[in-house]
PDB file of C-alpha atoms in Angstrom:
ATOM      1  CA  MET A   1     -34.824   7.713  11.199  1.00  0.00           C
ATOM      2  CA  ILE A   2     -34.303   6.444  15.080  1.00  0.00           C
ATOM      3  CA  ARG A   3     -37.930   6.981  15.635  1.00  0.00           C
ATOM      4  CA  GLN A   4     -38.885   4.723  12.547  1.00  0.00           C
ATOM      5  CA  LYS A   5     -36.323   2.059  14.049  1.00  0.00           C
ATOM      6  CA  ILE A   6     -38.156   2.143  17.431  1.00  0.00           C
ATOM      7  CA  THR A   7     -41.778   1.960  15.863  1.00  0.00           C
ATOM      8  CA  TYR A   8     -40.432  -0.909  13.418  1.00  0.00           C
ATOM      9  CA  THR A   9     -39.049  -2.992  16.749  1.00  0.00           C
ATOM     10  CA  LEU A  10     -42.287  -2.236  18.443  1.00  0.00           C
ATOM     11  CA  LEU A  11     -44.343  -3.462  15.461  1.00  0.00           C
ATOM     12  CA  VAL A  12     -42.080  -6.580  15.352  1.00  0.00           C
ATOM     13  CA  LEU A  13     -42.386  -7.365  19.413  1.00  0.00           C
ATOM     14  CA  LEU A  14     -46.230  -6.811  18.912  1.00  0.00           C
ATOM     15  CA  MET A  15     -46.592  -9.257  16.046  1.00  0.00           C
ATOM     16  CA  VAL A  16     -44.683 -11.847  17.793  1.00  0.00           C
ATOM     17  CA  THR A  17     -46.792 -11.127  20.900  1.00  0.00           C
ATOM     18  CA  THR A  18     -49.781 -11.262  19.098  1.00  0.00           C
ATOM     19  CA  SER A  19     -48.904 -14.450  17.128  1.00  0.00           C
ATOM     20  CA  ALA A  20     -48.064 -15.972  20.373  1.00  0.00           C
ATOM     21  CA  LEU A  21     -51.236 -15.226  22.030  1.00  0.00           C
ATOM     22  CA  ALA A  22     -53.368 -16.353  18.895  1.00  0.00           C
ATOM     23  CA  GLN A  23     -51.517 -19.908  18.710  1.00  0.00           C
ATOM     24  CA  SER A  24     -52.288 -20.266  22.499  1.00  0.00           C
ATOM     25  CA  ARG A  25     -55.981 -19.445  22.060  1.00  0.00           C
ATOM     26  CA  SER A  26     -57.273 -20.550  18.717  1.00  0.00           C
ATOM     27  CA  ARG A  27     -54.317 -23.026  17.516  1.00  0.00           C
ATOM     28  CA  THR A  28     -53.733 -21.330  14.765  1.00  0.00           C
ATOM     29  CA  THR A  29     -50.276 -20.375  13.447  1.00  0.00           C
ATOM     30  CA  ILE A  30     -49.027 -18.077  10.867  1.00  0.00           C
ATOM     31  CA  THR A  31     -45.846 -17.860   9.179  1.00  0.00           C
ATOM     32  CA  GLU A  32     -44.270 -14.199   8.738  1.00  0.00           C
ATOM     33  CA  ASN A  33     -43.387 -13.369   5.001  1.00  0.00           C
ATOM     34  CA  VAL A  34     -40.026 -11.473   5.789  1.00  0.00           C
ATOM     35  CA  ASN A  35     -40.465  -9.771   2.139  1.00  0.00           C
ATOM     36  CA  ALA A  36     -43.817  -8.789   2.869  1.00  0.00           C
ATOM     37  CA  THR A  37     -42.754  -7.301   5.940  1.00  0.00           C
ATOM     38  CA  LYS A  38     -40.035  -5.255   4.840  1.00  0.00           C
ATOM     39  CA  ALA A  39     -42.431  -4.006   1.932  1.00  0.00           C
ATOM     40  CA  GLY A  40     -44.724  -2.674   4.674  1.00  0.00           C
ATOM     41  CA  LEU A  41     -47.316  -5.567   4.352  1.00  0.00           C
ATOM     42  CA  VAL A  42     -48.001  -6.245   8.303  1.00  0.00           C
ATOM     43  CA  HIS A  43     -49.797  -9.682   8.838  1.00  0.00           C
ATOM     44  CA  VAL A  44     -50.491 -10.942  12.372  1.00  0.00           C
ATOM     45  CA  LEU A  45     -53.472 -12.455  14.064  1.00  0.00           C
ATOM     46  CA  ASN A  46     -55.512 -10.508  16.518  1.00  0.00           C
ATOM     47  CA  ARG A  47     -55.728 -11.168  20.082  1.00  0.00           C
ATOM     48  CA  THR A  48     -58.549 -13.734  20.005  1.00  0.00           C
ATOM     49  CA  GLY A  49     -56.812 -15.486  17.157  1.00  0.00           C
ATOM     50  CA  ASP A  50     -59.997 -15.564  14.979  1.00  0.00           C
ATOM     51  CA  THR A  51     -58.979 -13.236  12.508  1.00  0.00           C
ATOM     52  CA  ILE A  52     -56.010 -12.373  10.230  1.00  0.00           C
ATOM     53  CA  ILE A  53     -54.980  -8.679  10.100  1.00  0.00           C
ATOM     54  CA  LEU A  54     -53.243  -7.212   7.146  1.00  0.00           C
ATOM     55  CA  LYS A  55     -52.219  -3.533   7.115  1.00  0.00           C
ATOM     56  CA  SER A  56     -50.412  -2.383   4.249  1.00  0.00           C
ATOM     57  CA  SER A  57     -48.410   1.006   2.896  1.00  0.00           C
ATOM     58  CA  THR A  58     -50.135   0.512  -0.577  1.00  0.00           C
ATOM     59  CA  GLN A  59     -53.338  -0.615  -1.578  1.00  0.00           C
ATOM     60  CA  ILE A  60     -54.314  -4.286  -1.350  1.00  0.00           C
ATOM     61  CA  PHE A  61     -56.652  -4.531  -4.614  1.00  0.00           C
ATOM     62  CA  ARG A  62     -57.106  -8.483  -4.394  1.00  0.00           C
ATOM     63  CA  PHE A  63     -56.637 -11.557  -2.362  1.00  0.00           C
ATOM     64  CA  SER A  64     -56.489 -15.332  -3.096  1.00  0.00           C
ATOM     65  CA  PHE A  65     -57.165 -18.122  -0.485  1.00  0.00           C
ATOM     66  CA  LEU A  66     -55.691 -21.776  -1.437  1.00  0.00           C
ATOM     67  CA  PHE A  67     -56.619 -24.711   0.567  1.00  0.00           C
ATOM     68  CA  HIS A  68     -53.930 -27.148   0.317  1.00  0.00           C
ATOM     69  CA  SER A  69     -56.034 -30.529   0.718  1.00  0.00           C
ATOM     70  CA  GLN A  70     -58.257 -29.501  -1.890  1.00  0.00           C
ATOM     71  CA  LYS A  71     -56.149 -27.694  -4.377  1.00  0.00           C
ATOM     72  CA  GLU A  72     -58.726 -25.176  -4.707  1.00  0.00           C
ATOM     73  CA  SER A  73     -58.470 -21.428  -4.738  1.00  0.00           C
ATOM     74  CA  VAL A  74     -60.636 -18.507  -4.055  1.00  0.00           C
ATOM     75  CA  LEU A  75     -60.093 -15.393  -5.466  1.00  0.00           C
ATOM     76  CA  MET A  76     -61.846 -11.876  -4.207  1.00  0.00           C
ATOM     77  CA  ASP A  77     -61.162  -8.080  -4.846  1.00  0.00           C
ATOM     78  CA  LEU A  78     -60.472  -5.701  -1.781  1.00  0.00           C
ATOM     79  CA  GLY A  79     -59.257  -2.136  -2.900  1.00  0.00           C
ATOM     80  CA  SER A  80     -58.042  -1.186   0.673  1.00  0.00           C
ATOM     81  CA  LYS A  81     -54.559  -0.844   2.669  1.00  0.00           C
ATOM     82  CA  GLU A  82     -56.331  -2.847   5.618  1.00  0.00           C
ATOM     83  CA  ALA A  83     -57.949  -6.000   5.728  1.00  0.00           C
ATOM     84  CA  ARG A  84     -59.577  -8.401   8.170  1.00  0.00           C
ATOM     85  CA  ILE A  85     -60.133 -12.182   7.395  1.00  0.00           C
ATOM     86  CA  PRO A  86     -62.306 -13.925   9.750  1.00  0.00           C
ATOM     87  CA  LEU A  87     -60.922 -17.713  10.472  1.00  0.00           C
ATOM     88  CA  HIS A  88     -64.037 -19.525  11.235  1.00  0.00           C
ATOM     89  CA  HIS A  89     -64.718 -19.932   7.248  1.00  0.00           C
ATOM     90  CA  PHE A  90     -61.512 -21.950   6.928  1.00  0.00           C
ATOM     91  CA  GLU A  91     -61.684 -25.692   7.892  1.00  0.00           C
ATOM     92  CA  VAL A  92     -58.696 -27.234  10.007  1.00  0.00           C
ATOM     93  CA  GLY A  93     -55.573 -27.548   7.374  1.00  0.00           C
ATOM     94  CA  ARG A  94     -53.177 -25.677   5.398  1.00  0.00           C
ATOM     95  CA  TYR A  95     -53.821 -22.737   3.511  1.00  0.00           C
ATOM     96  CA  THR A  96     -51.989 -19.960   1.728  1.00  0.00           C
ATOM     97  CA  VAL A  97     -53.177 -16.437   1.714  1.00  0.00           C
ATOM     98  CA  VAL A  98     -51.840 -14.138  -1.085  1.00  0.00           C
ATOM     99  CA  ALA A  99     -52.115 -10.462  -1.056  1.00  0.00           C
ATOM    100  CA  TYR A 100     -51.813  -8.633  -4.435  1.00  0.00           C
ATOM    101  CA  ARG A 101     -50.588  -5.114  -4.711  1.00  0.00           C
ATOM    102  CA  GLU A 102     -49.330  -3.173  -7.579  1.00  0.00           C
ATOM    103  CA  ASP A 103     -45.635  -3.725  -6.455  1.00  0.00           C
ATOM    104  CA  ALA A 104     -45.509  -7.728  -6.235  1.00  0.00           C
ATOM    105  CA  VAL A 105     -47.585 -10.531  -4.977  1.00  0.00           C
ATOM    106  CA  TYR A 106     -46.915 -11.829  -1.403  1.00  0.00           C
ATOM    107  CA  PRO A 107     -48.198 -15.349  -0.205  1.00  0.00           C
ATOM    108  CA  ILE A 108     -48.574 -15.892   3.523  1.00  0.00           C
ATOM    109  CA  SER A 109     -48.934 -19.651   4.930  1.00  0.00           C
ATOM    110  CA  LEU A 110     -51.635 -20.260   7.414  1.00  0.00           C
ATOM    111  CA  ASN A 111     -51.996 -23.380   9.662  1.00  0.00           C
ATOM    112  CA  ARG A 112     -55.390 -23.924  10.774  1.00  0.00           C
ATOM    113  CA  ILE A 113     -54.821 -26.661  13.665  1.00  0.00           C
ATOM    114  CA  GLU A 114     -58.292 -26.634  15.633  1.00  0.00           C
ATOM    115  CA  SER A 115     -61.536 -25.473  14.287  1.00  0.00           C
ATOM    116  CA  ILE A 116     -63.127 -22.046  15.660  1.00  0.00           C
ATOM    117  CA  ALA A 117     -66.786 -21.646  16.374  1.00  0.00           C
ATOM    118  CA  LYS A 118     -68.956 -19.351  14.062  1.00  0.00           C
ATOM    119  CA  PRO A 119     -70.098 -16.292  15.646  1.00  0.00           C
ATOM    120  CA  THR A 120     -74.325 -15.863  16.125  1.00  0.00           C
ATOM    121  CA  ASN A 121     -74.341 -13.317  13.593  1.00  0.00           C
ATOM    122  CA  ALA A 122     -71.657 -14.911  11.245  1.00  0.00           C
ATOM    123  CA  ILE A 123     -72.084 -14.039   7.335  1.00  0.00           C
ATOM    124  CA  ALA A 124     -71.945 -17.404   5.335  1.00  0.00           C
ATOM    125  CA  ASP A 125     -70.252 -15.492   2.098  1.00  0.00           C
ATOM    126  CA  LEU A 126     -66.755 -15.237   2.760  1.00  0.00           C
ATOM    127  CA  GLU A 127     -66.054 -12.186   0.254  1.00  0.00           C
ATOM    128  CA  GLU A 128     -68.937 -10.304   1.925  1.00  0.00           C
ATOM    129  CA  ASP A 129     -67.691 -11.014   5.590  1.00  0.00           C
ATOM    130  CA  VAL A 130     -63.801  -9.922   4.676  1.00  0.00           C
ATOM    131  CA  LEU A 131     -65.206  -6.645   2.877  1.00  0.00           C
ATOM    132  CA  ARG A 132     -67.829  -5.922   5.799  1.00  0.00           C
ATOM    133  CA  ALA A 133     -65.031  -6.459   8.395  1.00  0.00           C
ATOM    134  CA  SER A 134     -62.253  -4.583   6.174  1.00  0.00           C
ATOM    135  CA  LEU A 135     -64.037  -1.454   4.625  1.00  0.00           C
ATOM    136  CA  PRO A 136     -65.268   1.526   6.208  1.00  0.00           C
ATOM    137  CA  THR A 137     -69.024   2.238   6.304  1.00  0.00           C
ATOM    138  CA  GLU A 138     -68.458   4.945   3.355  1.00  0.00           C
ATOM    139  CA  GLU A 139     -66.960   2.602   1.135  1.00  0.00           C
ATOM    140  CA  LEU A 140     -69.462  -0.285   1.925  1.00  0.00           C
ATOM    141  CA  LEU A 141     -72.519   1.935   0.908  1.00  0.00           C
ATOM    142  CA  LYS A 142     -70.394   3.262  -2.185  1.00  0.00           C
ATOM    143  CA  ARG A 143     -70.335  -0.590  -3.043  1.00  0.00           C
ATOM    144  CA  ASN A 144     -74.250  -1.170  -2.396  1.00  0.00           C
ATOM    145  CA  ILE A 145     -73.000  -3.411   0.912  1.00  0.00           C
ATOM    146  CA  LYS A 146     -75.300  -2.663   3.753  1.00  0.00           C
ATOM    147  CA  PRO A 147     -72.711  -2.426   6.899  1.00  0.00           C
ATOM    148  CA  ARG A 148     -73.981  -4.061  10.005  1.00  0.00           C
ATOM    149  CA  GLY A 149     -76.429  -2.358  12.497  1.00  0.00           C
ATOM    150  CA  TYR A 150     -76.819   0.284   9.377  1.00  0.00           C
ATOM    151  CA  LYS A 151     -80.262   1.847   9.537  1.00  0.00           C
ATOM    152  CA  LYS A 152     -81.143   4.563   6.686  1.00  0.00           C
ATOM    153  CA  ASP A 153     -83.226   7.171   7.707  1.00  0.00           C
ATOM    154  CA  ASP A 154     -86.530   7.315   5.631  1.00  0.00           C
ATOM    155  CA  THR A 155     -89.376   9.396   6.005  1.00  0.00           C
ATOM    156  CA  ARG A 156     -91.698   7.631   3.536  1.00  0.00           C
ATOM    157  CA  LEU A 157     -94.855   6.058   4.948  1.00  0.00           C
ATOM    158  CA  ALA A 158     -94.234   2.248   5.608  1.00  0.00           C
ATOM    159  CA  SER A 159     -95.828   0.146   3.103  1.00  0.00           C
ATOM    160  CA  ALA A 160     -98.611  -2.150   4.075  1.00  0.00           C
ATOM    161  CA  ASN A 161     -96.675  -5.075   2.827  1.00  0.00           C
ATOM    162  CA  SER A 162     -93.085  -4.357   3.588  1.00  0.00           C
ATOM    163  CA  LYS A 163     -91.701  -7.641   2.425  1.00  0.00           C
ATOM    164  CA  PRO A 164     -90.412  -7.339  -1.150  1.00  0.00           C
ATOM    165  CA  SER A 165     -91.776  -9.418  -3.795  1.00  0.00           C
ATOM    166  CA  ARG A 166     -89.883 -12.366  -5.476  1.00  0.00           C
ATOM    167  CA  ALA A 167     -89.872 -10.553  -8.727  1.00  0.00           C
ATOM    168  CA  GLU A 168     -87.970  -7.432  -6.741  1.00  0.00           C
ATOM    169  CA  VAL A 169     -85.390  -9.782  -5.068  1.00  0.00           C
ATOM    170  CA  GLU A 170     -84.713 -11.086  -8.322  1.00  0.00           C
ATOM    171  CA  ALA A 171     -84.452  -7.621  -9.918  1.00  0.00           C
ATOM    172  CA  LYS A 172     -82.246  -6.756  -7.115  1.00  0.00           C
ATOM    173  CA  GLU A 173     -80.163  -9.914  -7.244  1.00  0.00           C
ATOM    174  CA  ARG A 174     -79.763  -9.274 -10.779  1.00  0.00           C
ATOM    175  CA  ALA A 175     -78.759  -5.431 -10.481  1.00  0.00           C
ATOM    176  CA  GLU A 176     -76.203  -6.660  -7.965  1.00  0.00           C
ATOM    177  CA  ARG A 177     -74.545  -9.406 -10.324  1.00  0.00           C
ATOM    178  CA  GLU A 178     -74.426  -6.614 -13.242  1.00  0.00           C
ATOM    179  CA  ARG A 179     -72.936  -4.360 -10.819  1.00  0.00           C
ATOM    180  CA  ILE A 180     -70.185  -6.909  -9.705  1.00  0.00           C
ATOM    181  CA  GLN A 181     -69.774  -7.600 -13.369  1.00  0.00           C
ATOM    182  CA  ARG A 182     -69.492  -3.815 -14.618  1.00  0.00           C
ATOM    183  CA  GLU A 183     -67.137  -3.178 -11.721  1.00  0.00           C
ATOM    184  CA  GLY A 184     -65.049  -6.713 -12.722  1.00  0.00           C
ATOM    185  CA  ASP A 185     -64.955  -5.551 -16.098  1.00  0.00           C
ATOM    186  CA  ALA A 186     -63.790  -2.287 -15.499  1.00  0.00           C
ATOM    187  CA  LYS A 187     -61.283  -3.360 -13.028  1.00  0.00           C
ATOM    188  CA  ALA A 188     -60.326  -5.882 -15.516  1.00  0.00           C
ATOM    189  CA  LYS A 189     -59.832  -3.002 -18.145  1.00  0.00           C
ATOM    190  CA  LYS A 190     -58.019  -0.906 -15.891  1.00  0.00           C
ATOM    191  CA  GLU A 191     -55.642  -3.706 -15.047  1.00  0.00           C
ATOM    192  CA  ARG A 192     -55.264  -4.510 -18.876  1.00  0.00           C
ATOM    193  CA  ALA A 193     -54.363  -0.971 -19.546  1.00  0.00           C
ATOM    194  CA  VAL A 194     -51.558  -0.948 -16.392  1.00  0.00           C
ATOM    195  CA  ALA A 195     -50.518  -4.156 -18.380  1.00  0.00           C
ATOM    196  CA  GLU A 196     -50.500  -2.777 -21.918  1.00  0.00           C
ATOM    197  CA  VAL A 197     -48.821   0.393 -20.266  1.00  0.00           C
ATOM    198  CA  LYS A 198     -46.087  -1.383 -18.411  1.00  0.00           C
ATOM    199  CA  GLU A 199     -45.533  -3.833 -21.800  1.00  0.00           C
ATOM    200  CA  ARG A 200     -45.251  -0.869 -24.125  1.00  0.00           C
ATOM    201  CA  GLU A 201     -42.644   0.686 -21.450  1.00  0.00           C
ATOM    202  CA  LEU A 202     -40.935  -2.290 -21.457  1.00  0.00           C
ATOM    203  CA  LYS A 203     -40.513  -2.768 -25.139  1.00  0.00           C
ATOM    204  CA  GLU A 204     -39.471   0.864 -25.471  1.00  0.00           C
ATOM    205  CA  ARG A 205     -37.053   0.435 -22.806  1.00  0.00           C
ATOM    206  CA  LEU A 206     -35.690  -2.745 -24.373  1.00  0.00           C
ATOM    207  CA  LYS A 207     -35.681  -1.003 -27.811  1.00  0.00           C
ATOM    208  CA  LYS A 208     -33.593   2.200 -25.927  1.00  0.00           C
ATOM    209  CA  GLU A 209     -31.231  -0.200 -24.634  1.00  0.00           C
ATOM    210  CA  SER A 210     -30.684  -2.273 -27.959  1.00  0.00           C
ATOM    211  CA  ALA A 211     -30.065   1.260 -29.875  1.00  0.00           C
ATOM    212  CA  ASP A 212     -27.698   2.446 -27.011  1.00  0.00           C
ATOM    213  CA  LYS A 213     -25.750  -0.918 -27.189  1.00  0.00           C
ATOM    214  CA  SER A 214     -25.735  -1.061 -31.134  1.00  0.00           C
ATOM    215  CA  ARG A 215     -24.575   2.805 -30.780  1.00  0.00           C
ATOM    216  CA  LYS A 216     -21.738   1.625 -28.265  1.00  0.00           C
ATOM    217  CA  GLU A 217     -20.736  -1.366 -30.606  1.00  0.00           C
ATOM    218  CA  HIS A 218     -20.750   1.242 -33.605  1.00  0.00           C
ATOM    219  CA  ALA A 219     -18.568   3.966 -31.842  1.00  0.00           C
ATOM    220  CA  LEU A 220     -16.235   0.884 -30.460  1.00  0.00           C
ATOM    221  CA  ALA A 221     -15.736  -0.142 -33.975  1.00  0.00           C
ATOM    222  CA  GLU A 222     -15.356   3.196 -35.599  1.00  0.00           C
ATOM    223  CA  ALA A 223     -12.735   3.605 -32.499  1.00  0.00           C
ATOM    224  CA  ASN A 224     -10.864   0.867 -33.620  1.00  0.00           C
ATOM    225  CA  ARG A 225     -11.033   1.414 -37.243  1.00  0.00           C
ATOM    226  CA  ALA A 226      -9.690   4.836 -36.457  1.00  0.00           C
ATOM    227  CA  LYS A 227      -7.074   3.520 -34.342  1.00  0.00           C
ATOM    228  CA  SER A 228      -6.145   0.989 -36.823  1.00  0.00           C
ATOM    229  CA  GLU A 229      -5.782   3.496 -39.718  1.00  0.00           C
ATOM    230  CA  LYS A 230      -3.656   5.942 -37.263  1.00  0.00           C
ATOM    231  CA  ASP A 231      -1.275   3.134 -36.347  1.00  0.00           C
ATOM    232  CA  LYS A 232      -1.203   2.316 -40.406  1.00  0.00           C
ATOM    233  CA  ALA A 233      -0.221   5.820 -41.273  1.00  0.00           C
ATOM    234  CA  ASP A 234       2.201   6.105 -38.102  1.00  0.00           C
ATOM    235  CA  LYS A 235       4.014   2.840 -39.550  1.00  0.00           C
ATOM    236  CA  GLN A 236       4.013   4.462 -42.997  1.00  0.00           C
ATOM    237  CA  LEU A 237       5.596   7.831 -41.615  1.00  0.00           C
ATOM    238  CA  ALA A 238       7.929   5.977 -39.621  1.00  0.00           C
ATOM    239  CA  GLN A 239       8.973   3.851 -42.709  1.00  0.00           C
ATOM    240  CA  ILE A 240       9.365   7.355 -44.867  1.00  0.00           C
ATOM    241  CA  GLU A 241      11.553   8.683 -42.076  1.00  0.00           C
ATOM    242  CA  ALA A 242      13.864   5.543 -41.932  1.00  0.00           C
ATOM    243  CA  ASN A 243      13.958   5.438 -45.889  1.00  0.00           C
ATOM    244  CA  ARG A 244      15.084   9.247 -45.719  1.00  0.00           C
ATOM    245  CA  GLN A 245      17.480   8.916 -42.959  1.00  0.00           C
ATOM    246  CA  ALA A 246      18.866   6.148 -44.533  1.00  0.00           C
ATOM    247  CA  ILE A 247      19.150   8.387 -47.940  1.00  0.00           C
ATOM    248  CA  LYS A 248      20.918  11.128 -45.672  1.00  0.00           C
ATOM    249  CA  ASP A 249      23.190   8.543 -43.988  1.00  0.00           C
ATOM    250  CA  ARG A 250      24.323   7.225 -47.622  1.00  0.00           C
ATOM    251  CA  GLU A 251      24.854  10.713 -48.814  1.00  0.00           C
ATOM    252  CA  ILE A 252      27.016  11.711 -45.783  1.00  0.00           C
ATOM    253  CA  ALA A 253      28.983   8.521 -46.087  1.00  0.00           C
ATOM    254  CA  GLU A 254      29.051   9.149 -50.006  1.00  0.00           C
ATOM    255  CA  ALA A 255      30.251  12.869 -49.344  1.00  0.00           C
ATOM    256  CA  LYS A 256      32.709  11.524 -46.655  1.00  0.00           C
ATOM    257  CA  ARG A 257      34.264   9.212 -48.915  1.00  0.00           C
ATOM    258  CA  GLU A 258      34.576  11.928 -51.863  1.00  0.00           C
ATOM    259  CA  LYS A 259      36.225  13.840 -49.427  1.00  0.00           C
ATOM    260  CA  GLN A 260      38.647  11.389 -48.420  1.00  0.00           C
ATOM    261  CA  ARG A 261      39.114  10.447 -51.922  1.00  0.00           C
ATOM    262  CA  ALA A 262      39.816  14.152 -52.719  1.00  0.00           C
ATOM    263  CA  LEU A 263      42.294  14.352 -50.089  1.00  0.00           C
ATOM    264  CA  ALA A 264      43.999  11.301 -50.967  1.00  0.00           C
ATOM    265  CA  LEU A 265      44.390  12.748 -54.369  1.00  0.00           C
ATOM    266  CA  GLU A 266      45.611  16.289 -53.070  1.00  0.00           C
ATOM    267  CA  GLU A 267      48.009  14.356 -51.064  1.00  0.00           C
ATOM    268  CA  ALA A 268      49.283  12.239 -53.647  1.00  0.00           C
ATOM    269  CA  GLU A 269      49.574  15.280 -55.820  1.00  0.00           C
ATOM    270  CA  ARG A 270      51.593  17.118 -53.215  1.00  0.00           C
ATOM    271  CA  LYS A 271      54.019  14.461 -52.783  1.00  0.00           C
ATOM    272  CA  LYS A 272      54.151  13.929 -56.923  1.00  0.00           C
ATOM    273  CA  GLN A 273      54.946  17.610 -57.117  1.00  0.00           C
ATOM    274  CA  GLU A 274      57.753  17.331 -54.218  1.00  0.00           C
ATOM    275  CA  ARG A 275      59.209  14.430 -56.308  1.00  0.00           C
ATOM    276  CA  ASP A 276      59.276  16.783 -59.194  1.00  0.00           C
ATOM    277  CA  VAL A 277      61.033  19.493 -57.413  1.00  0.00           C
ATOM    278  CA  ALA A 278      63.315  17.237 -55.712  1.00  0.00           C
ATOM    279  CA  GLU A 279      64.071  15.612 -59.316  1.00  0.00           C
ATOM    280  CA  HIS A 280      64.516  19.019 -60.712  1.00  0.00           C
ATOM    281  CA  ASN A 281      66.733  20.190 -58.175  1.00  0.00           C
ATOM    282  CA  SER A 282      69.050  17.295 -58.571  1.00  0.00           C
ATOM    283  CA  ASP A 283      69.283  17.773 -62.347  1.00  0.00           C
ATOM    284  CA  ARG A 284      69.923  21.293 -61.968  1.00  0.00           C
ATOM    285  CA  SER A 285      72.574  21.214 -59.143  1.00  0.00           C
ATOM    286  CA  SER A 286      75.284  21.326 -61.081  1.00  0.00           C
ATOM    287  CA  ASP A 287      73.890  24.730 -63.231  1.00  0.00           C
ATOM    288  CA  PRO A 288      74.421  27.354 -60.398  1.00  0.00           C
ATOM    289  CA  ILE A 289      72.213  30.290 -61.186  1.00  0.00           C
ATOM    290  CA  GLU A 290      73.800  33.653 -60.079  1.00  0.00           C
ATOM    291  CA  VAL A 291      71.919  35.911 -58.134  1.00  0.00           C
ATOM    292  CA  LYS A 292      72.253  39.602 -58.379  1.00  0.00           C
ATOM    293  CA  GLU A 293      71.703  41.466 -55.341  1.00  0.00           C
ATOM    294  CA  VAL A 294      70.245  44.877 -55.297  1.00  0.00           C
ATOM    295  CA  LYS A 295      70.953  46.509 -52.174  1.00  0.00           C
ATOM    296  CA  TYR A 296      68.675  49.448 -51.569  1.00  0.00           C
ATOM    297  CA  ASN A 297      66.299  50.224 -49.064  1.00  0.00           C
ATOM    298  CA  ILE A 298      62.610  50.220 -49.848  1.00  0.00           C
ATOM    299  CA  SER A 299      61.954  53.353 -47.857  1.00  0.00           C
ATOM    300  CA  ASP A 300      64.302  54.993 -50.164  1.00  0.00           C
ATOM    301  CA  ILE A 301      63.175  57.184 -52.629  1.00  0.00           C
ATOM    302  CA  ASN A 302      64.059  56.372 -56.065  1.00  0.00           C
ATOM    303  CA  ASN A 303      65.557  59.464 -57.541  1.00  0.00           C
ATOM    304  CA  GLY A 304      66.997  57.444 -60.556  1.00  0.00           C
ATOM    305  CA  GLY A 305      70.201  56.906 -58.619  1.00  0.00           C
ATOM    306  CA  LEU A 306      69.321  53.311 -57.853  1.00  0.00           C
ATOM    307  CA  ASP A 307      70.154  50.526 -60.322  1.00  0.00           C
ATOM    308  CA  LYS A 308      66.542  48.251 -60.028  1.00  0.00           C
ATOM    309  CA  GLN A 309      66.542  44.896 -61.485  1.00  0.00           C
ATOM    310  CA  THR A 310      63.995  44.334 -64.672  1.00  0.00           C
ATOM    311  CA  ARG A 311      61.178  41.427 -64.216  1.00  0.00           C
ATOM    312  CA  GLU A 312      63.032  39.458 -67.391  1.00  0.00           C
ATOM    313  CA  GLU A 313      66.454  39.712 -65.298  1.00  0.00           C
ATOM    314  CA  TYR A 314      64.631  38.540 -61.971  1.00  0.00           C
ATOM    315  CA  ARG A 315      62.866  35.500 -63.746  1.00  0.00           C
ATOM    316  CA  LYS A 316      65.928  34.509 -65.585  1.00  0.00           C
ATOM    317  CA  GLU A 317      67.999  34.499 -62.275  1.00  0.00           C
ATOM    318  CA  ASN A 318      65.172  32.975 -59.978  1.00  0.00           C
ATOM    319  CA  LEU A 319      62.673  29.921 -59.928  1.00  0.00           C
ATOM    320  CA  ARG A 320      58.971  29.604 -59.430  1.00  0.00           C
ATOM    321  CA  PRO A 321      57.719  28.835 -56.020  1.00  0.00           C
ATOM    322  CA  ASN A 322      57.154  25.400 -56.935  1.00  0.00           C
ATOM    323  CA  GLY A 323      60.812  24.888 -58.187  1.00  0.00           C
ATOM    324  CA  LYS A 324      60.614  25.265 -61.669  1.00  0.00           C
ATOM    325  CA  LYS A 325      61.658  27.967 -64.041  1.00  0.00           C
ATOM    326  CA  TYR A 326      59.603  30.878 -65.394  1.00  0.00           C
ATOM    327  CA  ASP A 327      60.129  30.098 -69.005  1.00  0.00           C
ATOM    328  CA  GLU A 328      58.831  26.257 -68.460  1.00  0.00           C
TER     329      GLU A 328
END
């Protein structure tokens, strides 16, 4: 991590130094795109200030150049992690160079203040010049682009007339155009396929998110319904319990009242009996009862020598516990 920070700091210092040198020499300014720098796309001027150097952590598959005063843009394919754009192709004025990567599109502002002299061996076509300056020899040969100073070994005898005919030149140009067309079609097809895959993935993701949202909403609705039913059932149980308790309380109160009534009746009956006994005793106070006393000890054995009182005699001479006579 520390090494990466030091490397990034040195890279920023190099960019600032390079930009300052380039601006002082070629009168060209380039505005840093902070987002591009963070994404690993370095964009600086070379020491002589006549070339833009771009180095990317991922492949740059396309470029576009927009001249602000003319409102015209040039689009070209690259397919490399590094690019060098000669600035003598651009007149004085403001430009926007756009680098296309798979993750995003990064615009870079360029201001050409003074013109730059064309090199003696300059290539007039911008795309060819950029490709020759950016791609390695092997990649140029794969794209049928002859690198500068490249000589192919040929053991065949030289033809008497080494200059190709016009028909051969046209055939070669036609083949080259067809090749470029095929490559463009293949790349466009690939890009369409990638776009379709991304669109399909997006649709599937949106569909999944919609299904998840619907599931969550359904689960929430079910939870709310279950909670409502539970609350309703709890209220019904509480009402039933309240009714049962009320009935129980009424029964207890009724039993208490019945008990109080029974006690009151019993007390009234007791008082009535006391009044009757008192009245009866008052009526018979003038008629004394002769009580015959039989003196004997219960522990004595009755050997026939005791004269015991009979039941009839006892009832005639004594009253009931309630104060009434036995014969009443």
